[in-house]
Amino acid sequence: MKKVINESNRVVEEMIEGFLAAYGRYYRKVPGVKGIVRQEKQDKVAVVIGGGSGHEPMFLGFAGEGLADGVAIGNVFAAPTPDTVYEVAKAADSGKGVLFVYGNYAGDVLNFDMGAELAENEGIATKTVLVTDDVASAPPERRGERRGIAGDVLVIKIAGAAAANGLDLEEVTRLAKKANDNTRSIGVALTPGSIPDTGTPTFTLPEDEIEFGMGIHGEPGVKRTKLMKADELTDHMLQAVLEDLPFQAGDEVCVLINGLGSTTLMELLIVHRRVSHVLADRGITVYDSDVNSFCTTQEMGGFSITLMKLDEELKKYYNYPAYSPFYAKQRLGE
Amino acid sequence: MIGALSIQQTKELFAYLAEQFAKNKAFLTEIDSAIGDGDHGIGMALGFARAAEVLAEKDCETVNDVFHHAGMAMLGSMGGASGVIFGTMFMGGAKRTGPFGQLDLEALTALFSSSLEAIKQRGKAELGDKTMIDAYEPAVCALRQCCERAQTLLEGLQVAEEKAREGMEQTKAYQAKFGRAKSLGERAVGHQDAGATSVWLIFRSMREWVERIGG
């Protein structure tokens, strides 16, 4: 596939250089590792996120006001190294501890756990909340094994807001976990993405087929079906998400429609149109929505639908303003 | 027939591993793409390249030093699950055994036996989970048996390579319990595990290197 890159083994370094050249007013590099932190250290619990590159703006783009404080950045589709996690945690910590939030993948867990051990050895208190929103990746009885996909956005939003409100590490952790417990997603893939190093597609799909439940690294999903019209496809996806929590009449939810790379905003908006109709029919109130590409897989075609069920407490933190160059939310509610 | 590698030859072994993994990058990536995310070959090639680079600059007094620096270089450069697991494969035993002044069968067996335990502790995988353990554990068992029979380094590596290959082949029959293939269930069956394949490539390359030195 055609890519706008220089050296294939320098894409991550050059991406970070470019990010800081653009947004150095808000962020600085963590010396010696592929990590960034907010320019000004805040006197509060630090939220540190991270994962493989190639999903931009996730994770790099979710540090900011009311969001994360630091990002540990991995190679393309690979977890960051333990020393990266450790250095970012150290750079972000203000003495009030660090909450790690990231998607539940074996590599991320291994590396973040080692990084957390190194930080604990230095006297930094740490907690971890794994995002496990992808309903396609394991049945409900093994929910803890599920992957994290675009639900990262909402969990980071709540964790960031809780930390910004001055809550302690226990409370920020509890709220991030609560956000995750109330969040469900499912994705579909239409066309493959590629790894910049090889330039080759990560999987093949016949022109008229889609993969239901495919992961954000191109991991195979749960089944292949014929391509459907947007409304029919959205109905199938919503069904899987709605029955899982389950979401019921009277519930109030946030909706996130996430493009995986090459699916256009036009298509995502068409999906959201249908989502809003179905939820209205079921008596579920949409409190707020976001439609964009937040957690991508290079030029992969497809999208995911995420719902987070709100209660008064989650709503309070969801309402708190957030800002990064790639995600912004003004103060909502009262 | 050669019975041991010197410190220098052990360092050069990693340069050979780097060469072999660079060659097999596309092959490993293809295997990984079938049931994972397709970056395994890239990570392994990067890790061994970095290990060879670091070793070229480091003074090492023991085999343990060589393995430790190689493992650290992999851990610090690769990321992903493979960074921790394959980093631990080399550094996991280095601090707990020896020190060894040369890499003979006894040293290799001690280093890898110890790192096998470290990997299992860290990654929580057991035989049959469709991970690198399926190739590594039988290979390490083979090293132990050969060691007890006082066989040579080359003989030990030949048997270990064969056991790793068998273990790798057997992963085709398994469903995955770890990593990104986990959600596939039955669909992972028929595909070999990429990590197990790397273990086999490591033993194959080590055997080739010892043959080369000996020849």
XYZ file of C-alpha atoms in Angstrom:
549
model
C 0.000 0.000 0.000
C 1.178 3.527 -0.697
C 2.320 5.341 2.453
C 3.675 8.821 3.140
C 6.714 7.775 5.166
C 10.506 8.081 5.083
C 12.345 5.161 6.682
C 9.935 2.394 7.726
C 11.815 1.860 10.983
C 11.604 5.554 11.897
C 7.861 6.135 11.557
C 7.144 6.267 15.288
C 10.037 8.601 16.144
C 9.167 10.913 13.263
C 5.477 10.871 14.199
C 6.368 11.997 17.731
C 8.715 14.679 16.390
C 5.949 15.936 14.138
C 3.411 15.910 16.948
C 5.681 17.957 19.197
C 6.595 20.328 16.369
C 2.874 21.025 16.050
C 1.756 20.896 19.680
C 4.914 21.531 21.703
C 3.022 24.348 23.412
C 0.997 21.726 25.275
C 3.270 18.678 25.461
C 6.883 17.712 25.956
C 8.914 14.610 25.182
C 9.908 12.262 27.985
C 13.706 12.027 27.533
C 15.133 8.745 26.273
C 11.853 6.967 25.540
C 8.907 7.178 23.149
C 6.666 9.049 25.520
C 5.024 12.430 25.958
C 3.574 14.263 28.947
C 1.605 17.469 29.314
C 3.841 20.526 29.390
C 2.803 21.545 32.910
C 2.763 18.909 35.631
C -0.576 19.041 37.485
C -0.934 18.631 41.245
C -3.278 15.660 41.039
C -3.431 11.953 40.302
C -1.676 11.370 36.964
C -3.518 9.384 34.308
C -1.076 7.577 32.024
C -2.322 5.843 28.905
C -0.587 4.074 26.071
C -0.335 1.305 23.556
C 0.927 0.591 20.095
C 1.241 3.241 17.419
C -0.844 3.071 14.278
C -4.153 3.866 16.011
C -3.856 7.644 15.894
C -5.186 9.796 17.390
C -5.327 7.048 20.076
C -3.294 7.136 22.346
C -1.033 10.056 21.510
C -3.962 12.409 20.992
C -5.724 11.753 24.275
C -3.421 13.589 26.631
C -4.685 17.007 27.580
C -6.885 19.072 29.842
C -9.438 16.801 31.531
C -7.866 13.783 29.813
C -4.587 11.871 30.294
C -1.335 13.383 31.579
C 1.132 11.116 29.820
C 1.301 8.654 26.955
C 3.624 5.652 26.650
C 4.000 5.045 22.940
C 4.812 1.661 21.393
C 6.028 0.621 17.982
C 3.364 0.086 15.336
C 0.688 -2.204 16.844
C 3.105 -3.223 19.634
C 2.880 -2.351 23.326
C 5.316 0.243 24.708
C 8.391 -1.124 26.496
C 8.525 -1.335 30.320
C 11.101 1.472 30.586
C 8.845 3.698 28.488
C 5.906 3.057 30.812
C 8.125 3.718 33.822
C 9.687 6.936 32.504
C 6.320 8.365 31.458
C 4.807 7.510 34.852
C 7.730 9.170 36.597
C 7.464 12.268 34.429
C 3.705 12.556 35.006
C 3.532 11.774 38.734
C 3.129 14.681 41.114
C 3.329 12.516 44.223
C -0.357 11.598 44.163
C 0.069 8.401 42.211
C -0.507 7.160 38.700
C -3.499 5.431 37.147
C -2.672 3.418 34.029
C -5.527 3.085 31.534
C -5.078 1.001 28.380
C -6.687 -1.679 26.278
C -6.586 -5.278 27.455
C -3.942 -6.935 25.261
C -1.392 -9.484 26.456
C 1.572 -7.369 25.348
C 0.279 -4.201 26.948
C -0.478 -5.979 30.221
C 3.012 -7.532 30.372
C 4.805 -4.273 29.604
C 2.647 -1.987 31.754
C 2.882 -4.440 34.669
C 6.679 -4.435 34.440
C 6.681 -0.644 34.088
C 4.356 -0.327 37.091
C 6.695 -2.559 39.129
C 9.608 -0.253 38.291
C 7.533 2.774 39.313
C 6.405 1.117 42.564
C 10.060 0.391 43.364
C 10.640 4.135 43.136
C 7.831 4.818 45.595
C 5.219 5.863 43.016
C 1.754 4.498 43.854
C 0.108 2.918 40.804
C -3.235 1.433 39.833
C -4.407 -0.056 36.571
C -7.748 -0.131 34.773
C -7.934 -2.251 31.630
C -10.426 -1.256 28.961
C -12.483 -4.316 27.933
C -15.324 -2.925 25.822
C -15.241 -5.192 22.751
C -18.224 -7.550 23.076
C -17.032 -9.635 20.105
C -13.817 -10.724 21.764
C -15.198 -12.928 24.578
C -18.598 -13.931 25.971
C -20.102 -11.944 28.885
C -19.051 -14.536 31.489
C -15.424 -13.890 30.496
C -15.763 -10.140 30.205
C -12.377 -9.566 31.837
C -10.701 -11.202 28.843
C -12.212 -8.836 26.312
C -10.140 -6.474 24.174
C -10.231 -2.734 24.498
C -11.205 -0.799 21.377
C -12.775 2.657 20.929
C -14.254 2.505 24.432
C -10.805 3.744 25.473
C -12.032 7.243 24.621
C -14.834 7.228 27.187
C -12.843 5.531 29.936
C -9.978 8.014 29.486
C -12.518 10.870 29.473
C -14.006 9.797 32.823
C -10.621 8.969 34.400
C -9.189 12.304 33.255
C -12.162 14.249 34.585
C -12.079 12.439 37.933
C -8.357 13.196 38.304
C -8.844 16.826 37.259
C -11.488 17.173 39.979
C -8.862 16.328 42.583
C -10.105 12.862 43.552
C -7.549 10.503 45.064
C -6.043 7.484 43.318
C -8.602 5.040 44.752
C -11.519 7.158 43.595
C -10.101 7.906 40.136
C -9.517 4.178 39.736
C -13.050 3.344 40.871
C -14.565 5.801 38.395
C -12.425 4.617 35.481
C -13.455 1.053 36.280
C -17.082 2.097 36.525
C -16.826 3.796 33.126
C -15.395 0.605 31.655
C -18.066 -1.558 33.307
C -20.742 0.589 31.673
C -19.185 0.671 28.197
C -19.732 -1.771 25.311
C -18.480 -1.698 21.720
C -18.448 -3.725 18.544
C -16.612 -3.157 15.275
C -16.751 -4.323 11.680
C -14.030 -4.341 9.055
C -14.660 -3.757 5.353
C -11.117 -3.492 3.990
C -7.676 -4.168 5.490
C -5.193 -1.724 6.886
C -1.454 -2.221 6.572
C 1.690 -2.138 8.665
C 3.969 0.673 7.449
C 7.065 -1.540 7.831
C 5.875 -4.082 5.283
C 3.269 -2.097 3.371
C 1.225 -5.251 2.979
C -2.434 -5.666 3.983
C -2.933 -7.290 7.388
C -5.684 -9.578 6.079
C -7.750 -10.211 2.968
C -11.495 -9.920 2.555
C -13.496 -10.560 -0.589
C -14.879 -7.361 -2.122
C -18.476 -8.135 -1.104
C -17.768 -9.417 2.418
C -17.215 -7.839 5.824
C -15.796 -9.186 9.054
C -17.989 -8.783 12.104
C -16.230 -8.116 15.390
C -12.781 -7.610 13.931
C -10.143 -6.121 16.245
C -8.311 -2.831 15.840
C -5.066 -4.527 14.835
C -6.772 -6.508 12.124
C -7.252 -9.502 14.403
C -9.908 -11.698 12.881
C -13.409 -11.194 14.234
C -16.260 -13.552 15.033
C -17.783 -14.117 11.594
C -17.754 -13.063 7.976
C -20.932 -11.923 6.306
C -21.992 -10.338 3.042
C -21.803 -6.555 2.960
C -25.132 -5.051 4.002
C -26.697 -1.636 3.693
C -25.661 0.761 6.468
C -28.960 0.517 8.352
C -29.032 -3.273 8.379
C -25.400 -3.461 9.432
C -25.940 -0.904 12.194
C -28.950 -2.877 13.460
C -26.867 -6.059 13.714
C -24.083 -4.274 15.529
C -26.382 -2.444 17.916
C -28.147 -5.692 18.715
C -24.860 -7.230 19.877
C -24.054 -4.185 22.022
C -27.522 -3.580 23.453
C -28.155 -7.113 24.643
C -24.752 -7.393 26.280
C -24.978 -4.936 29.202
C -27.995 -5.029 28.626
C -29.117 -1.497 27.762
C -32.809 -0.939 28.467
C -35.623 1.537 27.984
C -35.103 4.482 30.295
C -31.304 4.273 30.096
C -29.285 7.333 29.221
C -26.197 6.729 27.068
C -23.235 8.360 25.345
C -22.649 7.191 21.779
C -19.306 7.012 20.053
C -19.121 6.140 16.366
C -15.481 5.467 15.539
C -14.004 5.198 12.053
C -11.115 2.746 11.644
C -9.187 4.800 9.110
C -10.585 4.924 5.603
C -14.316 4.957 6.287
C -15.485 8.496 5.760
C -17.275 10.865 8.092
C -20.187 10.750 5.669
C -20.542 7.020 6.266
C -20.090 7.379 10.021
C -22.810 10.000 10.154
C -25.136 7.720 8.197
C -24.483 5.064 10.850
C -25.159 7.520 13.644
C -28.436 8.495 12.028
C -29.595 4.904 12.304
C -28.195 4.489 15.841
C -30.168 7.522 17.001
C -33.386 6.138 15.479
C -32.988 2.662 16.965
C -32.156 3.997 20.426
C -35.132 6.372 20.309
C -37.403 3.472 19.319
C -36.153 1.502 22.285
C -36.690 4.354 24.712
C -32.975 4.866 25.298
C -31.968 8.528 25.582
C -28.814 9.741 23.858
C -27.171 12.197 26.236
C -24.256 13.032 23.948
C -22.574 11.664 20.829
C -19.228 11.789 19.086
C -18.733 10.777 15.484
C -15.172 10.716 14.206
C -12.076 8.550 13.838
C -10.575 8.164 17.316
C -9.008 4.735 17.366
C -7.864 3.696 13.908
C -5.918 0.948 12.158
C -4.058 2.822 9.457
C -6.223 2.792 6.314
C -8.498 0.024 7.513
C -12.099 0.404 6.365
C -14.832 -0.092 8.912
C -16.093 1.374 12.139
C -17.172 0.599 15.650
C -20.175 1.564 17.736
C -19.686 2.255 21.453
C -22.320 2.940 24.085
C -21.659 4.019 27.656
C -24.552 3.853 30.092
C -24.636 6.907 32.326
C -25.728 7.431 35.882
C -25.597 10.743 37.750
C -22.018 10.149 38.893
C -20.619 9.227 35.474
C -22.573 12.086 33.945
C -20.986 14.545 36.343
C -17.504 13.579 35.124
C -18.545 13.218 31.503
C -19.787 16.822 31.737
C -16.354 18.071 32.757
C -14.579 19.869 29.883
C -11.760 18.175 28.003
C -9.283 19.394 25.457
C -6.624 17.882 23.246
C -5.812 18.754 19.625
C -7.873 15.732 18.518
C -10.683 15.572 21.056
C -12.561 18.344 22.761
C -15.661 18.576 24.851
C -17.018 21.785 26.271
C -18.604 21.862 29.692
C -21.963 20.113 29.455
C -24.960 20.071 31.773
C -25.428 22.333 34.753
C 33.239 -31.321 17.394
C 32.923 -28.046 19.258
C 31.767 -28.207 22.867
C 31.534 -24.548 23.794
C 31.372 -21.014 22.439
C 33.725 -18.372 23.810
C 32.322 -15.059 25.051
C 33.220 -13.492 21.703
C 31.605 -16.330 19.766
C 28.491 -16.025 21.921
C 28.296 -12.326 21.064
C 28.680 -13.194 17.393
C 25.893 -15.750 17.783
C 23.519 -12.839 18.350
C 24.758 -11.150 15.186
C 23.901 -14.383 13.368
C 20.469 -14.493 15.040
C 19.891 -10.901 13.897
C 20.783 -11.887 10.345
C 18.468 -14.895 10.398
C 15.527 -12.986 11.852
C 15.987 -10.193 9.312
C 15.731 -12.884 6.630
C 12.650 -14.454 8.187
C 10.799 -11.221 8.983
C 8.270 -11.625 6.168
C 7.739 -15.335 6.920
C 6.998 -14.663 10.606
C 4.787 -11.729 9.785
C 2.763 -13.878 7.414
C 2.228 -16.525 10.111
C 1.234 -13.852 12.609
C -1.189 -12.174 10.196
C -3.248 -15.359 9.949
C -4.349 -15.247 13.578
C -2.696 -12.200 15.143
C -1.875 -8.691 14.068
C 1.032 -9.366 11.762
C 3.846 -7.567 13.514
C 5.711 -10.467 15.116
C 8.442 -10.709 12.481
C 9.068 -6.979 12.619
C 9.448 -7.041 16.399
C 11.760 -10.060 16.468
C 13.989 -8.697 13.693
C 14.184 -5.363 15.487
C 14.968 -6.964 18.859
C 17.812 -9.166 17.624
C 19.241 -6.331 15.514
C 19.322 -4.141 18.606
C 20.837 -6.972 20.693
C 23.635 -7.454 18.141
C 24.239 -3.692 18.041
C 24.463 -3.383 21.827
C 26.719 -6.440 22.178
C 29.133 -5.077 19.600
C 29.783 -2.159 21.949
C 29.676 -3.910 25.331
C 32.493 -5.579 27.211
C 31.227 -8.884 28.546
C 33.101 -10.977 31.073
C 30.661 -13.873 31.227
C 28.071 -15.579 29.065
C 25.562 -14.262 31.585
C 26.584 -10.700 30.661
C 26.050 -11.451 26.981
C 22.610 -12.951 27.579
C 21.662 -10.164 29.988
C 22.609 -7.342 27.602
C 20.938 -9.108 24.672
C 17.727 -9.611 26.661
C 17.726 -6.036 27.919
C 18.224 -4.737 24.383
C 15.254 -6.792 23.192
C 13.082 -5.763 26.133
C 13.912 -2.095 25.616
C 13.398 -1.986 21.857
C 10.677 -4.414 20.814
C 7.662 -3.709 22.963
C 4.630 -5.948 22.612
C 4.302 -9.318 24.298
C 7.312 -10.631 22.376
C 9.576 -7.944 23.833
C 8.914 -9.054 27.386
C 8.823 -12.787 26.621
C 11.860 -13.045 24.342
C 13.744 -10.459 26.400
C 13.112 -12.678 29.427
C 14.218 -15.764 27.458
C 17.751 -14.341 27.402
C 17.941 -12.203 30.529
C 15.643 -14.271 32.763
C 18.301 -16.831 33.648
C 21.361 -14.606 33.434
C 21.091 -13.181 36.932
C 20.066 -16.423 38.636
C 22.642 -18.885 37.305
C 26.333 -19.166 36.713
C 28.439 -17.214 36.119
C 29.601 -19.070 33.034
C 32.858 -18.291 31.250
C 31.810 -20.103 28.090
C 28.592 -21.274 26.479
C 28.629 -25.044 26.724
C 25.615 -27.323 26.998
C 25.605 -27.073 30.777
C 25.537 -23.272 30.737
C 22.876 -23.083 28.043
C 20.716 -25.615 29.869
C 21.004 -23.719 33.148
C 20.291 -20.328 31.547
C 17.301 -21.526 29.536
C 15.840 -23.714 32.338
C 15.816 -20.707 34.588
C 14.393 -18.354 31.958
C 11.653 -20.879 31.097
C 10.426 -20.577 34.691
C 10.675 -16.785 34.544
C 8.648 -16.662 31.327
C 5.940 -18.952 32.700
C 5.724 -16.857 35.831
C 5.502 -13.603 33.877
C 3.213 -14.730 31.065
C 1.151 -17.350 32.945
C 1.028 -19.634 29.896
C 1.245 -23.418 30.091
C 1.813 -26.129 27.491
C -1.090 -26.301 25.044
C -2.043 -22.628 25.297
C -0.704 -21.989 21.763
C 2.223 -19.815 22.798
C 6.014 -19.917 22.521
C 6.006 -22.177 25.600
C 4.772 -25.038 23.394
C 8.111 -24.984 21.575
C 10.357 -23.665 24.332
C 9.492 -26.077 27.133
C 10.116 -29.280 25.101
C 13.330 -27.765 23.728
C 14.576 -26.935 27.224
C 13.619 -30.443 28.426
C 15.668 -31.839 25.541
C 18.652 -29.707 26.568
C 18.380 -31.055 30.120
C 18.307 -34.676 28.961
C 21.251 -34.197 26.633
C 23.098 -32.450 29.431
C 22.516 -35.387 31.785
C 23.888 -37.714 29.130
C 26.958 -35.482 28.868
C 26.327 -34.781 25.185
C 27.936 -31.896 23.303
C 26.498 -28.412 22.778
C 25.855 -29.210 19.124
C 24.086 -32.470 19.930
C 21.964 -30.724 22.542
C 20.993 -28.001 20.065
C 20.139 -30.546 17.386
C 17.664 -32.327 19.651
C 16.312 -29.041 21.051
C 15.740 -27.734 17.522
C 13.810 -30.875 16.602
C 11.698 -30.694 19.787
C 10.997 -27.007 19.194
C 9.906 -27.808 15.647
C 7.571 -30.554 16.859
C 6.151 -28.233 19.511
C 5.643 -25.552 16.895
C 3.829 -28.015 14.624
C 1.592 -29.063 17.498
C 0.446 -25.487 18.098
C -1.553 -25.859 14.864
C -3.931 -28.178 16.723
C -4.525 -25.813 19.626
C -6.967 -23.024 20.341
C -5.257 -19.914 21.667
C -5.476 -19.003 25.344
C -3.344 -15.882 25.124
C -2.675 -12.934 22.906
C -4.658 -11.672 20.022
C -5.659 -15.058 18.676
C -7.517 -15.766 21.924
C -10.860 -14.461 20.709
C -10.749 -16.715 17.647
C -11.651 -19.989 19.352
C -11.810 -22.761 16.745
C -10.671 -20.425 14.012
C -7.135 -20.380 15.388
C -6.895 -24.141 14.835
C -4.839 -25.046 11.783
C -2.465 -22.101 12.199
C 0.875 -22.357 13.952
C 1.783 -19.911 16.690
C 4.207 -17.192 15.641
C 6.047 -17.140 18.981
C 6.600 -20.899 18.866
C 7.902 -20.470 15.338
C 10.411 -17.894 16.577
C 11.605 -20.314 19.269
C 12.253 -22.929 16.596
C 14.106 -20.338 14.482
C 16.246 -19.399 17.485
C 17.286 -23.012 18.113
C 17.805 -23.661 14.411
C 20.004 -20.582 14.108
C 21.971 -21.486 17.242
C 22.576 -24.988 15.884
C 23.680 -23.548 12.523
C 26.017 -21.103 14.244
C 27.654 -23.793 16.368
C 28.081 -25.948 13.262
C 29.624 -23.044 11.465
C 32.098 -22.347 14.271
C 32.887 -26.038 14.586
C 33.182 -26.567 10.836
